Amino acid sequence: MIQQVTTTESDKAQDAPIAPPDHLVGKSCRRIDGKEKVTGTALYGADLFPNSAELFASVVRSQHAHANITAIDTTKALEVAGVLGVYTHADVGGTNIHGLIRRDHPALASKRVRYLGDAIAVVVAKTERAAKLGRDRVEVSYEPLPVIATMEQAIADGACKLYPEGNVMGDKRIRKGDVELALANSHVVVTDTFFTQTVDHAFLDIEAGTGHWDGQVLTLYVAGQWVHEERRLIALALGLPVEQIRIIQPVTGGAFGGREDISIQIYLGLAALKHQGKTIALRYTRSESMRARHKRHALKIESTFGAKADGTLTAARIVVHSDEGAYASTGIAVMRKAASHATGPYRVPNVEVDVYGVHTNNNPTGAMRGFGACQMAIAYEGMMDRIARALNMDREAFRRKNLIQSGDTVTTGQHVDPVSIGHCLSKAIAKFKERPYPGNDKLPDYMRRGWGMSAICFGLGYGDGFPDCSRARVEMNDDGTATVYTGGVEVGQGLLNTMMQIAGEDLGLPMEHMRIVAADTELTDESGSSSATRQTYFTGNAVRMAASELREQVLDIAGIKLKVHPHEITLQQGWAFETAKPDNRVSIQQICTEGLTRGYSLKATALFKPRTITEVPQTGQSPRAFITYLFGAHVSQVLVNMETGEVKVERHIAAHDVGKAVNPQSVEGQIVGGVAQGLGMALMEEVTYKDGRIMNPGLTDYIIPTIKDLPPVEAIIVEHDDPGGPFGAHGVGEPPLIGAVPAILSAIYDATGKAPCELPMNPERTWRLINDVRENDPLSKVF
Amino acid sequence: MPDPTPMEIPMTQVACTVNGEAFTRDVPVDSPLLEFLRDVLGLTGTKGACLEGECGSCTVLVDGETINSCLMLAAQANNRSITTIEGLASGAELDVIQDSFVATGAAQCGYCTPGLIMSARALLNDRPDISETELLTALEGNICRCTGYASIIEAVKRAHRESQSS
Ligand code: FES
Ligand code: FES
């Protein structure tokens, strides 16, 4: 993806006054990709088809959630007019498997299918219609196996095993202090079990892209979240050297973790390799997208917390079962994140956590905004409300008593400094109290109002010893503009602006003089994935480091030209001038022209690779499990119809410490957007399965919030410089969603007097909660 | 289950005006207008995200009215006048709604944006004065997964203000 702004040279007139400094960091610069998006000229994956598609591919998927494949017959498919080829596992040149953490997912299944999204063959035809017709004519014979539809079935004695090792994919533990003793000595012990649901990313831009093999290079235009890693996975699966694959990210319509796993890349690559010189196009329908893609993990969280009479938390014992679906995906990272966030931003001296990942024949589960940390916040915040009530304490006062402060440790034993959670909570509550709370007085009998709060934390990045890093390059061009090169992908979050603004700030260039090239494996170096809220911090730091070095080069040349020491020079608005005598100046354009003529490189690269320390397997403890921590607090106010169970969010306040908002408008957009997804998760979104089959694979039945479901979200940007972040910034992507869900549940608890423990709280579940009717209760027959 | 795909589809002729330009093309009788605009005319600004009338990404104006182009057949567009996102800006100058969407940061991933802008265009074409409820109702059929809608509401209000004052 290449973005550029044309430079006007008129502002370079030698006698024009230099414009006042314009700090790009902290400014809501217009999005660099805004114009192409509002005019419809931005090219997303499927938009490439009219100009380039020569052949079309379609994917044959399993008819069974669990079965052995006994035969694949492609004869009838090949007879369809227009079908040029049908390819199975036997045609794949490499390992034919992918998987971000464990390589366990066959690109094209050969012997066994483990969920209905498993792919078996790829059909290539002259038209999309013929490709689909061919797909429907591929005959696959199966020997069905028992379908493991739930975690209970998976761990039952004698359950059919998805893998020879069994159905437990892995586990993760935290052991700290003596939980047994601490619970025995507690004044109150509160226990509850939470069930979070399977959630779909539902980004709007359905998987689509093109592939082309010219005999030397396989070029894929496909949206992912980490193009360099995807390239490695595709290379392994297809048996090509990495250097022979080029991935170029088209404009991308959202991701939210949903593009982390490999999607269409290997199918397109295989088809392209078989049809040299032709551009192959492949796109899913919404239902295929939902049936094929991984989901957010559904978790069962059994929580027991103890506290003293004065409200001091003493201990937590937490057992988590996580539905991993058919393949590992990024499940192991999600389990780690769940364990390390089990007690959130609270001081709990004695902790025991056991997380078990369990395979089922549901869709694989993996990355989605807030991965693991989001589900755990629902449980620990739910427990805070329950314990406060058990102790008859004010919810806020109880939280404040236990919130960590700078220098305290979190679940993993890591000391965190600075900690701003108390400040975030104060900000959110103060905002809430700016307007009088209307209460229940004027409401009809069947309506109840309530408000609630949440306080959450998020360990940024993958952490846990993973060698996470970002590279960046910044170059001056001979017209005086600068280009940032990053492998990071823009999925809508605003990465392009963030990186350009960081570099532009250091170089003293206005936004119009900044350019960026992103997410092209040929032109850019690796910048890790756009996930785990890591890009602003990681790639932002790499860009800052490269820009700072480049700044030194520019200052050196300016020093020669202006005949002053570089320390006495200011870079501002495309000029270098002597700070004390601004008339002694030279334009950056002149510096570039001259510098490049004289053989200066005028480019700099940087690597940002902060180390984290692997958690001790037996205890989950690490002095530095995560590179830094983010904090946020929400307040939500809801109105509940006690007769129908409908919940309306009336107000929602979200305060997030982002370190420094590089582009406040983008940051606010992330906060409000995260709250919207949180509201969807709290109240309406749920992928429902029947024997491994998704029953709502479309936006008709998978309900996501509309403009009328959202209250005006009040976003508060809190800024405490992160000492390790670029200009103090650390990031914002995931925490807003993590904070939103428990705050809404807390408000429902306040309104109804009943504590929600199942998600989503759609009208039916809310009604059941109000009327104490559990789903498997005989009374439920009233429906 | 894969969608059943019929083998042979009869063709029909469509003559319509798109963004002021007349087109006559043969299209399969079951082809939605969305497919005609994107795949036949190459106007890929109009997006498809659900293909079942739920998300509004495919919103275009047909004789001035908003419709979901994934639900309307291309054949039904015969003799009608269609405006797509490509028809809004005049040359380099953005429509006031387009400009407002950039100004308020209402286009994050941007996939919902063309549809939303078309819905907003229809609303502002119709009404000199709009209430909050009218605004929300006009945009209710357009789903956005990224923004939480606040910046979109702000954009439409800004565009409304600016077109009132000019
Ligand atoms: S694509 Fe037409 S309404 Fe969703
Ligand atoms: S901006 Fe991404 S769907 Fe609206």
mmCIF file of C-alpha atoms in Angstrom, chain A residues 291-611:
data_model
loop_
_atom_site.group_PDB
_atom_site.id
_atom_site.type_symbol
_atom_site.label_atom_id
_atom_site.label_comp_id
_atom_site.label_asym_id
_atom_site.label_seq_id
_atom_site.Cartn_x
_atom_site.Cartn_y
_atom_site.Cartn_z
ATOM 1 C CA ARG A 291 -17.907 -20.566 8.446
ATOM 2 C CA ALA A 292 -14.230 -20.681 7.547
ATOM 3 C CA ARG A 293 -12.746 -18.092 9.903
ATOM 4 C CA HIS A 294 -11.594 -18.507 13.494
ATOM 5 C CA LYS A 295 -13.608 -16.884 16.273
ATOM 6 C CA ARG A 296 -13.206 -15.373 19.708
ATOM 7 C CA HIS A 297 -12.830 -18.073 22.372
ATOM 8 C CA ALA A 298 -15.878 -18.977 24.443
ATOM 9 C CA LEU A 299 -14.660 -19.340 28.011
ATOM 10 C CA LYS A 300 -16.075 -20.964 31.101
ATOM 11 C CA ILE A 301 -14.515 -19.140 34.044
ATOM 12 C CA GLU A 302 -14.985 -20.518 37.564
ATOM 13 C CA SER A 303 -13.970 -17.844 40.034
ATOM 14 C CA THR A 304 -13.536 -17.856 43.784
ATOM 15 C CA PHE A 305 -12.301 -14.717 45.539
ATOM 16 C CA GLY A 306 -11.771 -14.058 49.215
ATOM 17 C CA ALA A 307 -11.662 -10.742 51.095
ATOM 18 C CA LYS A 308 -11.180 -9.448 54.601
ATOM 19 C CA ALA A 309 -13.987 -7.640 56.433
ATOM 20 C CA ASP A 310 -12.414 -4.285 55.531
ATOM 21 C CA GLY A 311 -12.581 -5.142 51.843
ATOM 22 C CA THR A 312 -8.957 -6.134 51.260
ATOM 23 C CA LEU A 313 -8.742 -8.910 48.701
ATOM 24 C CA THR A 314 -6.943 -11.978 50.004
ATOM 25 C CA ALA A 315 -6.975 -14.653 47.359
ATOM 26 C CA ALA A 316 -8.316 -15.809 44.014
ATOM 27 C CA ARG A 317 -8.745 -19.281 42.619
ATOM 28 C CA ILE A 318 -9.725 -19.314 38.964
ATOM 29 C CA VAL A 319 -10.288 -22.256 36.639
ATOM 30 C CA VAL A 320 -10.814 -21.526 32.973
ATOM 31 C CA HIS A 321 -11.901 -23.842 30.196
ATOM 32 C CA SER A 322 -11.469 -22.410 26.762
ATOM 33 C CA ASP A 323 -13.172 -23.761 23.631
ATOM 34 C CA GLU A 324 -10.285 -23.929 21.190
ATOM 35 C CA GLY A 325 -12.291 -25.398 18.350
ATOM 36 C CA ALA A 326 -10.682 -27.673 15.811
ATOM 37 C CA TYR A 327 -7.153 -26.204 15.503
ATOM 38 C CA ALA A 328 -4.709 -24.346 17.726
ATOM 39 C CA SER A 329 -4.766 -21.018 15.857
ATOM 40 C CA THR A 330 -3.421 -18.444 18.332
ATOM 41 C CA GLY A 331 -5.183 -20.207 21.191
ATOM 42 C CA ILE A 332 -2.029 -20.702 23.210
ATOM 43 C CA ALA A 333 -1.371 -16.964 23.253
ATOM 44 C CA VAL A 334 -4.973 -16.369 24.278
ATOM 45 C CA MET A 335 -4.642 -18.842 27.151
ATOM 46 C CA ARG A 336 -1.465 -17.084 28.309
ATOM 47 C CA LYS A 337 -3.148 -13.712 28.130
ATOM 48 C CA ALA A 338 -6.133 -15.051 30.051
ATOM 49 C CA ALA A 339 -3.938 -16.389 32.851
ATOM 50 C CA SER A 340 -1.802 -13.281 33.164
ATOM 51 C CA HIS A 341 -4.886 -11.039 33.292
ATOM 52 C CA ALA A 342 -6.930 -13.240 35.634
ATOM 53 C CA THR A 343 -7.034 -10.720 38.482
ATOM 54 C CA GLY A 344 -6.763 -7.578 36.362
ATOM 55 C CA PRO A 345 -5.501 -4.380 37.962
ATOM 56 C CA TYR A 346 -6.090 -5.632 41.503
ATOM 57 C CA ARG A 347 -3.694 -6.468 44.293
ATOM 58 C CA VAL A 348 -4.321 -10.119 45.120
ATOM 59 C CA PRO A 349 -1.507 -11.678 47.153
ATOM 60 C CA ASN A 350 -2.534 -15.315 46.711
ATOM 61 C CA VAL A 351 -3.514 -16.531 43.271
ATOM 62 C CA GLU A 352 -4.095 -19.870 41.629
ATOM 63 C CA VAL A 353 -5.115 -19.961 37.986
ATOM 64 C CA ASP A 354 -5.544 -22.978 35.758
ATOM 65 C CA VAL A 355 -6.450 -22.438 32.129
ATOM 66 C CA TYR A 356 -7.257 -25.414 29.949
ATOM 67 C CA GLY A 357 -7.661 -25.229 26.196
ATOM 68 C CA VAL A 358 -10.062 -27.841 24.918
ATOM 69 C CA HIS A 359 -10.479 -28.949 21.319
ATOM 70 C CA THR A 360 -13.972 -29.323 19.865
ATOM 71 C CA ASN A 361 -15.343 -29.604 16.350
ATOM 72 C CA ASN A 362 -16.343 -25.953 16.374
ATOM 73 C CA ASN A 363 -14.456 -23.323 14.389
ATOM 74 C CA PRO A 364 -10.890 -22.766 15.533
ATOM 75 C CA THR A 365 -10.686 -19.903 18.002
ATOM 76 C CA GLY A 366 -7.924 -17.371 17.992
ATOM 77 C CA ALA A 367 -7.173 -13.710 17.960
ATOM 78 C CA MET A 368 -9.852 -11.119 18.463
ATOM 79 C CA ARG A 369 -9.559 -7.647 19.963
ATOM 80 C CA GLY A 370 -8.674 -8.112 23.636
ATOM 81 C CA PHE A 371 -7.828 -11.802 23.213
ATOM 82 C CA GLY A 372 -8.207 -13.579 26.547
ATOM 83 C CA ALA A 373 -7.827 -10.368 28.571
ATOM 84 C CA CYS A 374 -11.320 -9.351 27.485
ATOM 85 C CA GLN A 375 -13.058 -12.480 28.794
ATOM 86 C CA MET A 376 -11.151 -12.406 32.082
ATOM 87 C CA ALA A 377 -12.175 -8.786 32.712
ATOM 88 C CA ILE A 378 -15.807 -9.885 32.557
ATOM 89 C CA ALA A 379 -15.094 -12.366 35.346
ATOM 90 C CA TYR A 380 -12.855 -10.287 37.633
ATOM 91 C CA GLU A 381 -15.019 -7.190 37.348
ATOM 92 C CA GLY A 382 -18.123 -9.304 37.903
ATOM 93 C CA MET A 383 -16.469 -10.649 41.053
ATOM 94 C CA MET A 384 -15.603 -7.152 42.299
ATOM 95 C CA ASP A 385 -19.283 -6.203 42.163
ATOM 96 C CA ARG A 386 -20.311 -9.426 43.893
ATOM 97 C CA ILE A 387 -17.765 -9.114 46.698
ATOM 98 C CA ALA A 388 -18.585 -5.440 47.261
ATOM 99 C CA ARG A 389 -22.208 -6.432 47.627
ATOM 100 C CA ALA A 390 -21.359 -9.343 49.945
ATOM 101 C CA LEU A 391 -19.420 -6.920 52.143
ATOM 102 C CA ASN A 392 -22.050 -4.238 51.783
ATOM 103 C CA MET A 393 -19.396 -1.859 50.511
ATOM 104 C CA ASP A 394 -19.617 0.846 47.868
ATOM 105 C CA ARG A 395 -18.467 -0.597 44.539
ATOM 106 C CA GLU A 396 -16.051 2.196 43.801
ATOM 107 C CA ALA A 397 -14.581 2.343 47.302
ATOM 108 C CA PHE A 398 -14.096 -1.413 47.290
ATOM 109 C CA ARG A 399 -12.271 -1.268 43.965
ATOM 110 C CA ARG A 400 -10.111 1.633 45.061
ATOM 111 C CA LYS A 401 -9.028 -0.245 48.137
ATOM 112 C CA ASN A 402 -7.640 -3.024 45.960
ATOM 113 C CA LEU A 403 -6.476 -1.331 42.759
ATOM 114 C CA ILE A 404 -2.749 -1.582 42.181
ATOM 115 C CA GLN A 405 -0.653 1.535 42.527
ATOM 116 C CA SER A 406 2.639 2.389 40.876
ATOM 117 C CA GLY A 407 5.199 -0.231 41.853
ATOM 118 C CA ASP A 408 2.648 -2.910 42.829
ATOM 119 C CA THR A 409 2.610 -6.299 41.166
ATOM 120 C CA VAL A 410 0.001 -7.847 38.882
ATOM 121 C CA THR A 411 -0.942 -11.553 38.636
ATOM 122 C CA THR A 412 2.354 -12.507 37.039
ATOM 123 C CA GLY A 413 4.413 -10.892 39.804
ATOM 124 C CA GLN A 414 5.581 -8.110 37.494
ATOM 125 C CA HIS A 415 6.014 -4.724 39.165
ATOM 126 C CA VAL A 416 4.178 -2.138 37.102
ATOM 127 C CA ASP A 417 5.174 1.496 37.068
ATOM 128 C CA PRO A 418 3.558 3.896 36.335
ATOM 129 C CA VAL A 419 0.041 2.734 37.162
ATOM 130 C CA SER A 420 -2.755 5.115 36.248
ATOM 131 C CA ILE A 421 -5.833 3.013 36.851
ATOM 132 C CA GLY A 422 -6.940 5.065 39.858
ATOM 133 C CA HIS A 423 -6.717 8.217 37.803
ATOM 134 C CA CYS A 424 -8.699 6.679 34.925
ATOM 135 C CA LEU A 425 -11.424 5.574 37.326
ATOM 136 C CA SER A 426 -11.608 9.034 38.906
ATOM 137 C CA LYS A 427 -11.888 10.643 35.482
ATOM 138 C CA ALA A 428 -14.670 8.303 34.366
ATOM 139 C CA ILE A 429 -16.671 8.660 37.580
ATOM 140 C CA ALA A 430 -16.238 12.451 37.616
ATOM 141 C CA LYS A 431 -17.526 12.642 34.069
ATOM 142 C CA PHE A 432 -20.491 10.475 35.016
ATOM 143 C CA LYS A 433 -21.321 12.730 37.936
ATOM 144 C CA GLU A 434 -21.214 15.859 35.805
ATOM 145 C CA ARG A 435 -24.833 15.142 34.961
ATOM 146 C CA PRO A 436 -27.408 14.204 37.600
ATOM 147 C CA TYR A 437 -28.228 10.501 37.646
ATOM 148 C CA PRO A 438 -31.954 10.232 36.839
ATOM 149 C CA GLY A 439 -32.478 7.088 38.926
ATOM 150 C CA ASN A 440 -35.712 5.123 38.949
ATOM 151 C CA ASP A 441 -38.134 7.733 40.204
ATOM 152 C CA LYS A 442 -39.812 8.756 36.997
ATOM 153 C CA LEU A 443 -39.824 5.300 35.430
ATOM 154 C CA PRO A 444 -42.835 3.044 34.949
ATOM 155 C CA ASP A 445 -42.899 -0.068 37.156
ATOM 156 C CA TYR A 446 -41.528 -2.394 34.544
ATOM 157 C CA MET A 447 -38.448 -0.272 33.797
ATOM 158 C CA ARG A 448 -35.309 -0.162 35.920
ATOM 159 C CA ARG A 449 -32.235 1.982 35.554
ATOM 160 C CA GLY A 450 -28.782 1.104 36.778
ATOM 161 C CA TRP A 451 -25.177 2.119 36.407
ATOM 162 C CA GLY A 452 -21.945 0.267 36.729
ATOM 163 C CA MET A 453 -18.237 0.586 36.293
ATOM 164 C CA SER A 454 -15.153 -1.302 35.284
ATOM 165 C CA ALA A 455 -11.418 -0.942 35.821
ATOM 166 C CA ILE A 456 -9.150 -2.931 33.542
ATOM 167 C CA CYS A 457 -5.543 -3.391 32.533
ATOM 168 C CA PHE A 458 -3.841 -4.785 29.470
ATOM 169 C CA GLY A 459 -0.287 -6.046 29.071
ATOM 170 C CA LEU A 460 0.811 -4.644 25.722
ATOM 171 C CA GLY A 461 2.182 -6.938 23.013
ATOM 172 C CA TYR A 462 2.679 -10.687 23.100
ATOM 173 C CA GLY A 463 5.120 -10.609 25.980
ATOM 174 C CA ASP A 464 6.141 -13.810 27.754
ATOM 175 C CA GLY A 465 9.564 -13.915 26.111
ATOM 176 C CA PHE A 466 8.281 -13.811 22.540
ATOM 177 C CA PRO A 467 10.937 -12.124 20.371
ATOM 178 C CA ASP A 468 8.602 -9.363 19.336
ATOM 179 C CA CYS A 469 10.108 -6.558 17.276
ATOM 180 C CA SER A 470 9.511 -3.904 14.643
ATOM 181 C CA ARG A 471 11.766 -2.473 11.983
ATOM 182 C CA ALA A 472 11.312 0.781 10.141
ATOM 183 C CA ARG A 473 13.101 2.852 7.537
ATOM 184 C CA VAL A 474 12.758 6.553 6.913
ATOM 185 C CA GLU A 475 14.191 8.237 3.818
ATOM 186 C CA MET A 476 14.438 11.782 2.569
ATOM 187 C CA ASN A 477 13.422 12.229 -1.061
ATOM 188 C CA ASP A 478 15.051 14.766 -3.328
ATOM 189 C CA ASP A 479 11.950 16.952 -3.330
ATOM 190 C CA GLY A 480 12.347 17.518 0.404
ATOM 191 C CA THR A 481 9.642 15.075 1.431
ATOM 192 C CA ALA A 482 10.256 12.066 3.633
ATOM 193 C CA THR A 483 8.955 8.527 3.233
ATOM 194 C CA VAL A 484 8.338 6.086 6.055
ATOM 195 C CA TYR A 485 8.650 2.401 5.165
ATOM 196 C CA THR A 486 6.964 -0.057 7.488
ATOM 197 C CA GLY A 487 5.775 -3.621 7.241
ATOM 198 C CA GLY A 488 2.914 -2.788 9.604
ATOM 199 C CA VAL A 489 -0.567 -3.106 8.152
ATOM 200 C CA GLU A 490 -3.248 -0.450 8.162
ATOM 201 C CA VAL A 491 -6.564 -2.151 8.788
ATOM 202 C CA GLY A 492 -8.509 0.998 9.581
ATOM 203 C CA GLN A 493 -6.982 1.824 12.962
ATOM 204 C CA GLY A 494 -4.918 4.738 11.653
ATOM 205 C CA LEU A 495 -1.418 3.240 11.574
ATOM 206 C CA LEU A 496 -0.371 5.208 8.484
ATOM 207 C CA ASN A 497 -1.060 8.572 10.081
ATOM 208 C CA THR A 498 0.489 7.524 13.376
ATOM 209 C CA MET A 499 3.794 6.587 11.746
ATOM 210 C CA MET A 500 3.896 9.615 9.454
ATOM 211 C CA GLN A 501 3.135 11.983 12.316
ATOM 212 C CA ILE A 502 5.843 10.464 14.525
ATOM 213 C CA ALA A 503 8.475 10.752 11.794
ATOM 214 C CA GLY A 504 7.281 14.181 10.679
ATOM 215 C CA GLU A 505 7.518 15.502 14.229
ATOM 216 C CA ASP A 506 11.193 14.534 14.459
ATOM 217 C CA LEU A 507 12.034 15.843 11.013
ATOM 218 C CA GLY A 508 10.179 19.133 11.414
ATOM 219 C CA LEU A 509 8.148 18.452 8.289
ATOM 220 C CA PRO A 510 4.508 19.350 7.736
ATOM 221 C CA MET A 511 2.123 16.466 7.068
ATOM 222 C CA GLU A 512 1.940 17.411 3.361
ATOM 223 C CA HIS A 513 5.630 16.563 3.060
ATOM 224 C CA MET A 514 5.248 13.090 4.523
ATOM 225 C CA ARG A 515 4.747 9.885 2.557
ATOM 226 C CA ILE A 516 4.434 6.278 3.577
ATOM 227 C CA VAL A 517 4.871 2.839 2.079
ATOM 228 C CA ALA A 518 3.370 0.083 4.202
ATOM 229 C CA ALA A 519 2.839 -3.656 4.221
ATOM 230 C CA ASP A 520 4.580 -4.768 1.040
ATOM 231 C CA THR A 521 7.026 -7.580 1.742
ATOM 232 C CA GLU A 522 9.183 -6.475 -1.181
ATOM 233 C CA LEU A 523 9.541 -2.833 -0.191
ATOM 234 C CA THR A 524 9.287 -2.844 3.573
ATOM 235 C CA ASP A 525 10.977 -4.538 6.492
ATOM 236 C CA GLU A 526 9.162 -6.572 9.060
ATOM 237 C CA SER A 527 7.151 -4.651 11.637
ATOM 238 C CA GLY A 528 5.346 -7.505 13.343
ATOM 239 C CA SER A 529 1.618 -7.865 13.462
ATOM 240 C CA SER A 530 -1.117 -5.290 13.790
ATOM 241 C CA SER A 531 -2.441 -6.861 16.953
ATOM 242 C CA ALA A 532 -1.988 -6.898 20.715
ATOM 243 C CA THR A 533 -2.185 -3.075 20.619
ATOM 244 C CA ARG A 534 1.478 -3.163 19.700
ATOM 245 C CA GLN A 535 1.970 -1.053 16.545
ATOM 246 C CA THR A 536 2.062 2.449 18.063
ATOM 247 C CA TYR A 537 4.536 1.290 20.680
ATOM 248 C CA PHE A 538 6.685 -1.091 18.650
ATOM 249 C CA THR A 539 6.678 0.299 15.133
ATOM 250 C CA GLY A 540 6.205 3.808 16.493
ATOM 251 C CA ASN A 541 9.463 3.405 18.396
ATOM 252 C CA ALA A 542 11.278 1.995 15.365
ATOM 253 C CA VAL A 543 10.038 4.887 13.217
ATOM 254 C CA ARG A 544 11.048 7.376 15.884
ATOM 255 C CA MET A 545 14.536 5.874 16.144
ATOM 256 C CA ALA A 546 15.030 5.918 12.372
ATOM 257 C CA ALA A 547 13.662 9.447 12.070
ATOM 258 C CA SER A 548 15.927 10.675 14.864
ATOM 259 C CA GLU A 549 18.992 9.337 13.095
ATOM 260 C CA LEU A 550 17.852 10.854 9.831
ATOM 261 C CA ARG A 551 17.328 14.145 11.644
ATOM 262 C CA GLU A 552 21.003 14.063 12.642
ATOM 263 C CA GLN A 553 22.034 13.598 9.016
ATOM 264 C CA VAL A 554 19.854 16.521 7.961
ATOM 265 C CA LEU A 555 21.237 18.685 10.772
ATOM 266 C CA ASP A 556 24.807 17.852 9.780
ATOM 267 C CA ILE A 557 24.269 19.021 6.234
ATOM 268 C CA ALA A 558 22.320 22.063 7.430
ATOM 269 C CA GLY A 559 25.236 22.898 9.755
ATOM 270 C CA ILE A 560 27.619 22.978 6.817
ATOM 271 C CA LYS A 561 25.244 25.118 4.764
ATOM 272 C CA LEU A 562 24.387 27.555 7.562
ATOM 273 C CA LYS A 563 27.891 27.548 9.015
ATOM 274 C CA VAL A 564 26.634 26.938 12.556
ATOM 275 C CA HIS A 565 26.799 24.023 14.944
ATOM 276 C CA PRO A 566 23.930 21.539 14.432
ATOM 277 C CA HIS A 567 22.837 22.165 18.027
ATOM 278 C CA GLU A 568 21.951 25.705 17.067
ATOM 279 C CA ILE A 569 19.618 24.634 14.276
ATOM 280 C CA THR A 570 15.848 24.236 14.379
ATOM 281 C CA LEU A 571 13.938 22.079 11.902
ATOM 282 C CA GLN A 572 10.489 23.487 11.323
ATOM 283 C CA GLN A 573 7.909 23.334 8.561
ATOM 284 C CA GLY A 574 10.340 22.104 5.940
ATOM 285 C CA TRP A 575 13.123 24.533 6.845
ATOM 286 C CA ALA A 576 16.361 24.333 8.769
ATOM 287 C CA PHE A 577 17.333 27.623 10.373
ATOM 288 C CA GLU A 578 19.673 29.036 12.947
ATOM 289 C CA THR A 579 17.584 29.133 16.106
ATOM 290 C CA ALA A 580 18.865 32.542 17.185
ATOM 291 C CA LYS A 581 18.828 34.031 13.675
ATOM 292 C CA PRO A 582 15.916 32.554 11.698
ATOM 293 C CA ASP A 583 16.913 34.440 8.569
ATOM 294 C CA ASN A 584 19.935 32.214 8.265
ATOM 295 C CA ARG A 585 18.035 29.319 6.761
ATOM 296 C CA VAL A 586 17.939 26.639 4.144
ATOM 297 C CA SER A 587 15.002 24.573 2.948
ATOM 298 C CA ILE A 588 14.941 20.851 3.628
ATOM 299 C CA GLN A 589 14.475 20.415 -0.090
ATOM 300 C CA GLN A 590 17.825 22.105 -0.758
ATOM 301 C CA ILE A 591 19.444 19.981 1.899
ATOM 302 C CA CYS A 592 18.078 16.852 0.244
ATOM 303 C CA THR A 593 19.034 17.834 -3.278
ATOM 304 C CA GLU A 594 22.513 18.738 -2.192
ATOM 305 C CA GLY A 595 22.936 15.881 0.256
ATOM 306 C CA LEU A 596 21.900 13.255 -2.254
ATOM 307 C CA THR A 597 24.138 14.793 -4.941
ATOM 308 C CA ARG A 598 27.075 14.606 -2.559
ATOM 309 C CA GLY A 599 26.380 10.966 -1.841
ATOM 310 C CA TYR A 600 24.795 11.111 1.596
ATOM 311 C CA SER A 601 22.300 8.293 2.028
ATOM 312 C CA LEU A 602 19.681 10.416 3.760
ATOM 313 C CA LYS A 603 18.008 7.295 5.006
ATOM 314 C CA ALA A 604 18.019 5.457 8.286
ATOM 315 C CA THR A 605 16.719 2.154 9.526
ATOM 316 C CA ALA A 606 15.993 1.044 13.044
ATOM 317 C CA LEU A 607 15.065 -2.022 15.002
ATOM 318 C CA PHE A 608 13.008 -1.863 18.174
ATOM 319 C CA LYS A 609 13.206 -5.085 20.121
ATOM 320 C CA PRO A 610 12.491 -4.779 23.816
ATOM 321 C CA ARG A 611 12.894 -8.009 25.756
#
